[in-house]
Every structure is written in structure tokens, then in C-alpha cells.
């Protein structure tokens, strides 16, 4: 029978008394038996389970007799039933010259641990709240009796972890517990130094490593945990909302208002001003160095990136014609030279300086062109004709391979497809035409002519086309076409035949979209640059190597042109030479993750609890509350999210905690001001929930709604856990009751009150139109309460049949559906039943219980239920993609952001449900848990499909994919397209 241990507080005993208890699960009888208890230190806070048997926990041949390590303030103690206790002190830091403020008397407290067992020994790591790692060993004698616990300093991480895990491959994963840090993957360099016999006083002190000595950082994932509040707004005017998430705790290094944007990070490396706005930019290799070719209106500049990171004009033009504009440029194969296309000719500048030229017949001008290492294609002005040229490998001469005829349609842009593996000839040529079409031409095997292989109809004239390989496991080529109406079309083309396969369309801006090929993270990519809008990147995400290129925006200014810079000692991962206006910039975009986001942080002074946005000044009011030195410290901060400046800060009196806030406009206010209400409690205790005094402070906005001025404060009888504007007044949650207040000259005026909850009201949301309010109880789910203005009374109409410890709540736009999350990781959608709506429309009275709380004659209809696995702290609706349907945005305590996408098509729902079921059976989760049971932790999952599980389809082997596709009744490309569209068209 399995046994588990727990640290328990003794109810009814003295304050802080704790015991260690063993519980045994009787599998045959299906119940739990308490087997053993022992008193432990009042400061005990963490348990480490030790494996039993030979080699158990010591590192000697004797092993260990199972048991647990009880971690408390300053010590770690071995405890086990039938064994003597054995304790050791946790070493403390020595003060160093770098850490003059270090407190040598600070008592270390263990916050995280990890145990890794091998055949020979068991490796135990424990981390203190200062970030120090200790190696713990339990030594036993031949009789398996514990004779000593040894603790030795191992290394130091930048921040304390919420959890540690040791991998068999020799890695340590540290999940951060505070915001401002990162989840880290570290590799063991060694197992630490021997600490001697551990009996001397010197073993109780250690010198912290200035840099990690036993571990080496391998990778990291940025964390925004703990996340306590979140809202979505487009304050920056980017066309897509930003997520403003308040989180962190305790200090300015952790507590912050973080701005999460959809877009991959871009690093600025260098910049240079140009004499005028260029018409294009390319990069070529010449003389062992890379040149940046910039085309102006009537000339060409040749620049270079120096070793010091500066961009300057190159002293050597590498044979390029600088007295004419450039239409295209590329490095020839095998370093044989440079291909340059001007309006008058195609020039092949050989390595020895000789030039091979091809001029169009009849002195016709070239209007657009594309060049690669082996070929070039040029469109001739005044007519639908283009010429496909190839470079002769031996002589460098330019040979006409084919003439392309578009049947009179004007040519606006051209592109060469990448050659197939092991071949030099381009697979096909994509030609954008003025009749709103992209034509695909292939080269005939005999006769040298060009054959029209396919046509892609577009909604507007093409501005640019670009081609690159469709994916790592696909032989197709993706043709991207930027249109002049701001749309980007991606079409898969068969590289062998040129046949057009499937197309997808995405709106990326409002103006013409230019394109450029690039390499990001060593993988081919396309940069789409809409006019006056941030650029977009099409690249395979690093964490989904099997996924085809997916479009993500770049968190950067609008660009006009771009070209790829090859990796070099100065730029080991390569970069982009990009043009914005008359400025040339060297930038390095990050390869996008599965959900490419960029995060900017505005530091706060203490743990944020809630935030509210003033709609006119677009400034946030944030309440910060922290408990330190036995007392509460709180303030109300006004933050400008655009520049991160704090425009005002109002400190509350000592030992007063700010617990809630809301913006309210009172109907009784003749000035119609938008006021800020803040709920405060003095000397508040959380268990039991009580306070010495409580009040609601009312602030008005000054100086363009960037500063606060106290209007008055009103004493209340309990902790005001929630505030909400309602019926032109302020609704306040006080314990089990709600009170409705109106504005008075010196204080708020009580208008109505009622007991509406069995435990404590923790959330309030007003109905968008009717006099109804959704009330969340701390333990008993959500209730719908109706207010009678004539009688000034509240009555409960709808409640729930299941207890739910609500942590977040949001009312959908229909006003009859509420989405709530609870402290056990569940999210549920509840809807007012039709019978209740009919009763509300008829205004039928409801009976009243003897305790004064209105009864609930109706129960919620459960629309959907889903176990997320994390505590929801914020729920809202927002259209994350411009023009898309709104989704339900979910923010969790551990820093996750999720989106619930509504499915309006029955066929889509059936297909995704079948896909989820097939993946669950054919590719179960690596944890080994039953997926259906996990998602149904409290109640059976209902009307919800696990999108994370469905996206594992990208990572599966080809044969497993095909088996799942057969189960679903769809082809593999159809499933890939549907999954990619569900994310890219609705979410990040």
C-alpha cells in the first residue's frame, strides 16, 4: 500500500503547532489510514521523500531506511517511523565584498528540492529562499540506522525556484516561482566539492559562488508568474490588443506590470542614415566579405558592416554599377561573382573583375527582376513578357532559358523558386500580374520553353512574390504573394510539376505588402512588410519543427525593404539589413516559438493586486499590497503604460491593505466624473478573515486623469473584497453581504443591502444592461442576483448545484452566460436557464429564506466544463487577431495565457473532437496520466476540446500522423491546415 507524508497544523492547539503524519492508502478497502505522527518544528515548511533500500540516500553501501527530510528554518531533520531523529543545520552565507548588504544572520529556509536515484546512490538537492543549492546526504550504518545528515553548499541560482527536477540525461530544470525570472534548464558540470567531515564550525558558513561552478545554463523560458490580474487593450494603436498583466511579488525586481504583445522579439544591432529613402536593399558576398547593396532613385550604394558594428560605405564597389538603380542582386554560385540587375541590363560580375551582360531586345527597359545563385528572371516594361536567364557554370555567361508570356497581362513582380535538393535549376518561376493573379511557370524538359503550370487568383494586384521551402518534411514550395490591399497570400506549389495546391490568406496591414527572403535561426523565412504596419515573419517555430511556416508579427517598427545577412563572427546567427524611411538598420529577429510573444515590463514597488484603466487618459490605476515586518504596506499607483512612467502614487496608512478597486460614475454626481474607489482594510488577517477596521476610499482624477485626489473615505463593517459599478452607484462586497452606496458630500450613502452568499462574496460583475449582478462566492460558485430599484432589495434567482471556489469571473456579451475559474484549476461556463429568463421577464417574486438571504429557485445550465490544471486569475473576451471573432482569454497564476476559441461549425467541432480522441489513444501524454481523466478532474469535461493535445499532431512521426488521419477521416494536410488556422486566425 502506498504511504504519503504531510505536515499538519493542529486545530484547536497552540498557534503554529505542527506534526508530521504518515498516511497509508488501503487499496483493498479503498480508504486512507493515519499510521504515525510526530511533533516537528513550528517552522517546518517542506518535505523531501527519500527512497528506501540499498543506496537509498546516503551515497554509501548501507543505503537508507526510507523516511522523509523535514525542512524548517535553519535546519533539515531526518524523520521516520521507528527511527531516531537526526538533524543538521543549513549552512549560512559569508558576507563578501560584492554583497556588503548581505545579512549573515539570515536564517535559510528550504523552498524547493529534487531527488534523483541511481543504482549506486541518491542525489538530493535542496534550495533555500536566497537561491542557494545544497547537496543533502543521509549516512547510515550497516544496520540501516541513520547516523548523520550532511549538508554541503553546491551552487547558487539567480532566484529561488518553485520546483526543481533532475533529468536522467544530466540536466536540472528550475521553474521560477517569482515574476521577472525565467525557467532555466541547466547542465551538471560536476557533483560539487567534498565538504570534509562536516563537524567543524567552518561547515556552517560558505562563500557564495560569484558565477555558477557546478551548473551551466543551457536554455531558459521567460516567466511572468505569478500573474494576478490581466486586461486586454490596444493602447498603442497597433491594430491588435496588448495584454496588460500585473504580477510578481515582493519587490521591484519581481513585481511589474507586463505588456504582452503578439510578435517575435527583434534586436537592434546597428543603424546608419542614408541620403534618401531607397527603393530596395540586397546583400551579396564579394572578396570574402558581405556587401549591402542599396538602390536609390538613380544610383546604387555599396555598404559594409565593419568589425566594430558600424555600417559604412564600402571602399570597393565589387564591380557593381553604381551609376544606375538596382532592381535585384545576388551572389553567384560557388563564389564566382555577383549578379546585378539594372533597368538596362543583367550584369554578372565575375570574381576576376570581368563583366558578362545580357541586355533586353529592342532596348526595352527592365521593370522588375529576381536573381539567385544560378539564375535570374526579368520582366520587360510595356507588355506581359519576361525572360528566364541561367548562368553558365564554366564561362559565367547569361543564357536565355525561356521566354515567359503572360498573354498581355502586365507584370508587377517576379520570384524564383529554390531549386530541388541536389539540383541547380530553379523549380519554377512565380509571376505576379496586373490582372490580380500569380502565374507559375516551369521549364520544359525539351525545347527550353516555359509552361504555365498553375494560376493563383488574388483579391488585388500583387506587389511582391517570394518563394521558399514549405517545411522540413515537405517537398513543396511555399509561394508568398503580398497584395496592394494589405493581404498576404500563401500558396503551396508542387516543386516537381508546378501545380498549385492549397492557398491561405491573411490580412497583415492596410497598404501594399513587400516581401523579402531571410534566414532566422538557421531556417529559411519570409519577411512581409506592409506599409505603415509592423512587419510579419513566416518561419517554422522552434518548438514545432514539424509545423509549416506560420505567420507571426515582429515587435518592431514598419519596414520598407529587407535582405538577409549571412552568419559571421560578428553575427553568429545572421541578421537582417532592413530599411525604414531613410535609415538602414541591422536587426536580428528571434525565431518564433509556438506562440510568439514579446514581453515588456514596467517595474512596480510591491505585489500588484488589481488594476483599472482610465478610458480617456489611458493610465492604469494599480493597487499594490505587501506584508512585511508584521504589518501591511499598500499604495495606489498611476502608471502610463506607453512610457512606463509613474505619474502619481498614494501611500495608504501603515498596516492598511488595499484589497479591491473599481472605476465608477455616480448618477448623483452633477459633474459626471469618473471616480476611483479603493477598498481597504486595517490589521487584516487572512485566517480567520477579519480586520480591525475597513473603509472605501474615493478618489477623483486630476491633471488630465493622470493624478489622484482623495475625495473622502467611508467606514464599512467588513473587508471590502470586491467593488463594482452598478445602477449608477457603487456595489460593495462585505463578507456574505452586498451593499449599494450612492455618492454623498462627505461619505458614501447606503441605499440597499442584502445577504446574498453563504460564505463570502469575492467577485462582482454587473449585467451589461439589466439590474442584475453576478455574485461569486469564495466557496459556493456563482449566483445571479436581481435588484429591485423600487423596493431597494436584492434577491437571488440562480445558483449552482456544485461548490466552486471562484478565483476569476467574466460575463459574456449576451449577459446570460458567465465564465468562472476556481482554485482547483477548473473553468466552467454557466448560463441562465430559459425558465429563469422567463421568470425575470415576468418579474415574478421569489421566496425569502429565514436568514434573510434570497433563495435561488433556479440552477445554472452548465454549458462547458474543462480542467485547465492551473488557477485562473483573469478571464476576459477579446479579438486577439484583427477582424477575427472574439475568444475567451484565460490568465493563470503560474503565468500561462490561454484562449478558448468558439467553434461555430459542427463539422469543425466533430473533426477536432475525433482528432483529440485519436491522439489520446495513439499518442498518449508522456506523463502517463489518463488524459480524459485529467481534463475531467472535478466534473466530466463538456463541450471543450484540448487544443494543446491536438497540436501535438505537429510533433508526431509521419506514420502516426497517417494513422490518426485515417481515424479522423481527413488527410494529413487538411488536419495541419485546420490546426494552423485555428491558432493563427484566432489567437497567437
CSV table of N, CA, C and O in Angstrom, one decimal, residues 785-822:
chain,number,residue,atom,x,y,z
A,785,UNK,N,-28.0,37.6,-9.0
A,785,UNK,CA,-28.8,38.4,-8.0
A,785,UNK,C,-29.5,39.5,-8.8
A,785,UNK,O,-28.8,40.2,-9.6
A,786,UNK,N,-30.8,39.8,-8.5
A,786,UNK,CA,-31.6,40.8,-9.2
A,786,UNK,C,-31.9,41.9,-8.2
A,786,UNK,O,-32.2,41.6,-7.0
A,787,UNK,N,-31.8,43.1,-8.6
A,787,UNK,CA,-32.0,44.3,-7.8
A,787,UNK,C,-33.3,45.0,-8.2
A,787,UNK,O,-33.6,45.2,-9.4
A,788,UNK,N,-34.1,45.3,-7.2
A,788,UNK,CA,-35.4,46.0,-7.4
A,788,UNK,C,-35.2,47.4,-7.0
A,788,UNK,O,-35.0,47.7,-5.8
A,789,UNK,N,-35.2,48.3,-8.0
A,789,UNK,CA,-34.9,49.8,-7.6
A,789,UNK,C,-36.0,50.3,-6.8
A,789,UNK,O,-35.8,51.2,-6.0
A,790,UNK,N,-37.3,49.9,-7.1
A,790,UNK,CA,-38.4,50.5,-6.3
A,790,UNK,C,-38.4,50.0,-4.9
A,790,UNK,O,-38.6,50.9,-4.0
A,791,UNK,N,-38.1,48.7,-4.6
A,791,UNK,CA,-38.1,48.3,-3.3
A,791,UNK,C,-36.7,48.3,-2.6
A,791,UNK,O,-36.6,48.1,-1.4
A,792,UNK,N,-35.7,48.6,-3.4
A,792,UNK,CA,-34.3,48.7,-2.9
A,792,UNK,C,-34.0,47.3,-2.2
A,792,UNK,O,-33.4,47.3,-1.1
A,793,UNK,N,-34.2,46.3,-2.9
A,793,UNK,CA,-33.9,44.9,-2.4
A,793,UNK,C,-33.2,44.1,-3.4
A,793,UNK,O,-33.3,44.3,-4.6
A,794,UNK,N,-32.4,43.1,-2.9
A,794,UNK,CA,-31.8,42.2,-3.8
A,794,UNK,C,-32.4,40.8,-3.5
A,794,UNK,O,-32.8,40.5,-2.4
A,795,UNK,N,-32.5,40.0,-4.6
A,795,UNK,CA,-33.0,38.6,-4.4
A,795,UNK,C,-32.2,37.7,-5.4
A,795,UNK,O,-31.9,38.1,-6.5
A,796,UNK,N,-31.9,36.5,-4.9
A,796,UNK,CA,-31.1,35.6,-5.6
A,796,UNK,C,-32.0,34.7,-6.5
A,796,UNK,O,-33.0,34.2,-6.0
A,797,UNK,N,-31.7,34.6,-7.8
A,797,UNK,CA,-32.6,33.9,-8.7
A,797,UNK,C,-31.9,32.6,-9.2
A,797,UNK,O,-32.6,31.6,-9.3
A,798,UNK,N,-30.6,32.6,-9.4
A,798,UNK,CA,-30.0,31.4,-9.9
A,798,UNK,C,-28.7,31.1,-9.1
A,798,UNK,O,-28.0,32.1,-8.7
A,799,UNK,N,-28.5,29.9,-8.7
A,799,UNK,CA,-27.3,29.5,-8.1
A,799,UNK,C,-26.8,28.1,-8.7
A,799,UNK,O,-27.5,27.6,-9.6
A,800,UNK,N,-25.7,27.6,-8.1
A,800,UNK,CA,-25.1,26.4,-8.7
A,800,UNK,C,-25.4,25.2,-7.9
A,800,UNK,O,-25.7,25.3,-6.7
A,801,UNK,N,-25.3,24.0,-8.5
A,801,UNK,CA,-25.5,22.7,-7.8
A,801,UNK,C,-24.2,22.2,-7.3
A,801,UNK,O,-24.3,21.2,-6.5
A,802,UNK,N,-23.1,22.7,-7.7
A,802,UNK,CA,-21.8,22.2,-7.2
A,802,UNK,C,-21.0,23.4,-6.5
A,802,UNK,O,-21.1,24.5,-6.9
A,803,UNK,N,-20.3,23.1,-5.5
A,803,UNK,CA,-19.4,24.1,-4.9
A,803,UNK,C,-18.2,24.4,-5.8
A,803,UNK,O,-17.6,23.5,-6.3
A,804,UNK,N,-18.0,25.7,-5.9
A,804,UNK,CA,-16.8,26.1,-6.8
A,804,UNK,C,-16.1,27.3,-6.0
A,804,UNK,O,-16.8,28.3,-5.7
A,805,UNK,N,-14.8,27.1,-5.8
A,805,UNK,CA,-14.0,28.1,-5.1
A,805,UNK,C,-13.6,29.1,-6.1
A,805,UNK,O,-12.5,29.0,-6.7
A,806,UNK,N,-14.4,30.1,-6.4
A,806,UNK,CA,-14.2,31.0,-7.6
A,806,UNK,C,-13.0,31.9,-7.4
A,806,UNK,O,-12.9,32.6,-6.3
A,807,UNK,N,-12.1,32.0,-8.4
A,807,UNK,CA,-11.0,32.9,-8.3
A,807,UNK,C,-11.1,34.0,-9.5
A,807,UNK,O,-10.4,35.0,-9.4
A,808,UNK,N,-11.8,33.7,-10.5
A,808,UNK,CA,-12.0,34.7,-11.6
A,808,UNK,C,-13.3,34.5,-12.2
A,808,UNK,O,-13.9,33.4,-12.2
A,809,UNK,N,-13.9,35.6,-12.8
A,809,UNK,CA,-15.2,35.5,-13.4
A,809,UNK,C,-15.3,36.6,-14.5
A,809,UNK,O,-14.8,37.7,-14.4
A,810,UNK,N,-16.1,36.2,-15.5
A,810,UNK,CA,-16.3,37.2,-16.6
A,810,UNK,C,-17.7,36.9,-17.2
A,810,UNK,O,-18.0,35.7,-17.5
A,811,UNK,N,-18.4,38.0,-17.5
A,811,UNK,CA,-19.7,37.9,-18.0
A,811,UNK,C,-19.6,38.1,-19.6
A,811,UNK,O,-19.0,39.1,-20.0
A,812,UNK,N,-20.2,37.2,-20.3
A,812,UNK,CA,-20.1,37.3,-21.8
A,812,UNK,C,-21.1,38.4,-22.3
A,812,UNK,O,-21.9,38.8,-21.5
A,813,UNK,N,-20.9,38.7,-23.5
A,813,UNK,CA,-21.7,39.8,-24.1
A,813,UNK,C,-23.2,39.6,-24.1
A,813,UNK,O,-24.0,40.5,-24.1
A,814,UNK,N,-23.6,38.3,-24.1
A,814,UNK,CA,-25.0,38.1,-24.2
A,814,UNK,C,-25.7,38.4,-22.8
A,814,UNK,O,-27.0,38.5,-22.8
A,815,UNK,N,-24.9,38.6,-21.8
A,815,UNK,CA,-25.5,38.9,-20.5
A,815,UNK,C,-26.1,37.8,-19.7
A,815,UNK,O,-26.5,38.0,-18.6
A,816,UNK,N,-26.2,36.6,-20.3
A,816,UNK,CA,-26.8,35.5,-19.7
A,816,UNK,C,-25.8,34.3,-19.4
A,816,UNK,O,-26.2,33.3,-18.8
A,817,UNK,N,-24.6,34.5,-19.8
A,817,UNK,CA,-23.6,33.5,-19.7
A,817,UNK,C,-22.4,34.0,-18.9
A,817,UNK,O,-21.9,35.1,-19.2
A,818,UNK,N,-21.9,33.3,-17.9
A,818,UNK,CA,-20.8,33.7,-17.1
A,818,UNK,C,-19.7,32.6,-17.2
A,818,UNK,O,-20.1,31.4,-17.1
A,819,UNK,N,-18.5,33.0,-17.3
A,819,UNK,CA,-17.3,32.0,-17.3
A,819,UNK,C,-16.6,32.2,-16.0
A,819,UNK,O,-16.3,33.4,-15.7
A,820,UNK,N,-16.3,31.2,-15.3
A,820,UNK,CA,-15.7,31.3,-14.0
A,820,UNK,C,-14.6,30.2,-13.9
A,820,UNK,O,-14.6,29.1,-14.5
A,821,UNK,N,-13.5,30.6,-13.1
A,821,UNK,CA,-12.4,29.7,-12.8
A,821,UNK,C,-12.3,29.5,-11.3
A,821,UNK,O,-12.6,30.4,-10.6
A,822,UNK,N,-11.9,28.3,-10.9
A,822,UNK,CA,-11.8,28.1,-9.4
A,822,UNK,C,-10.4,27.7,-9.0
A,822,UNK,O,-9.5,27.6,-9.9
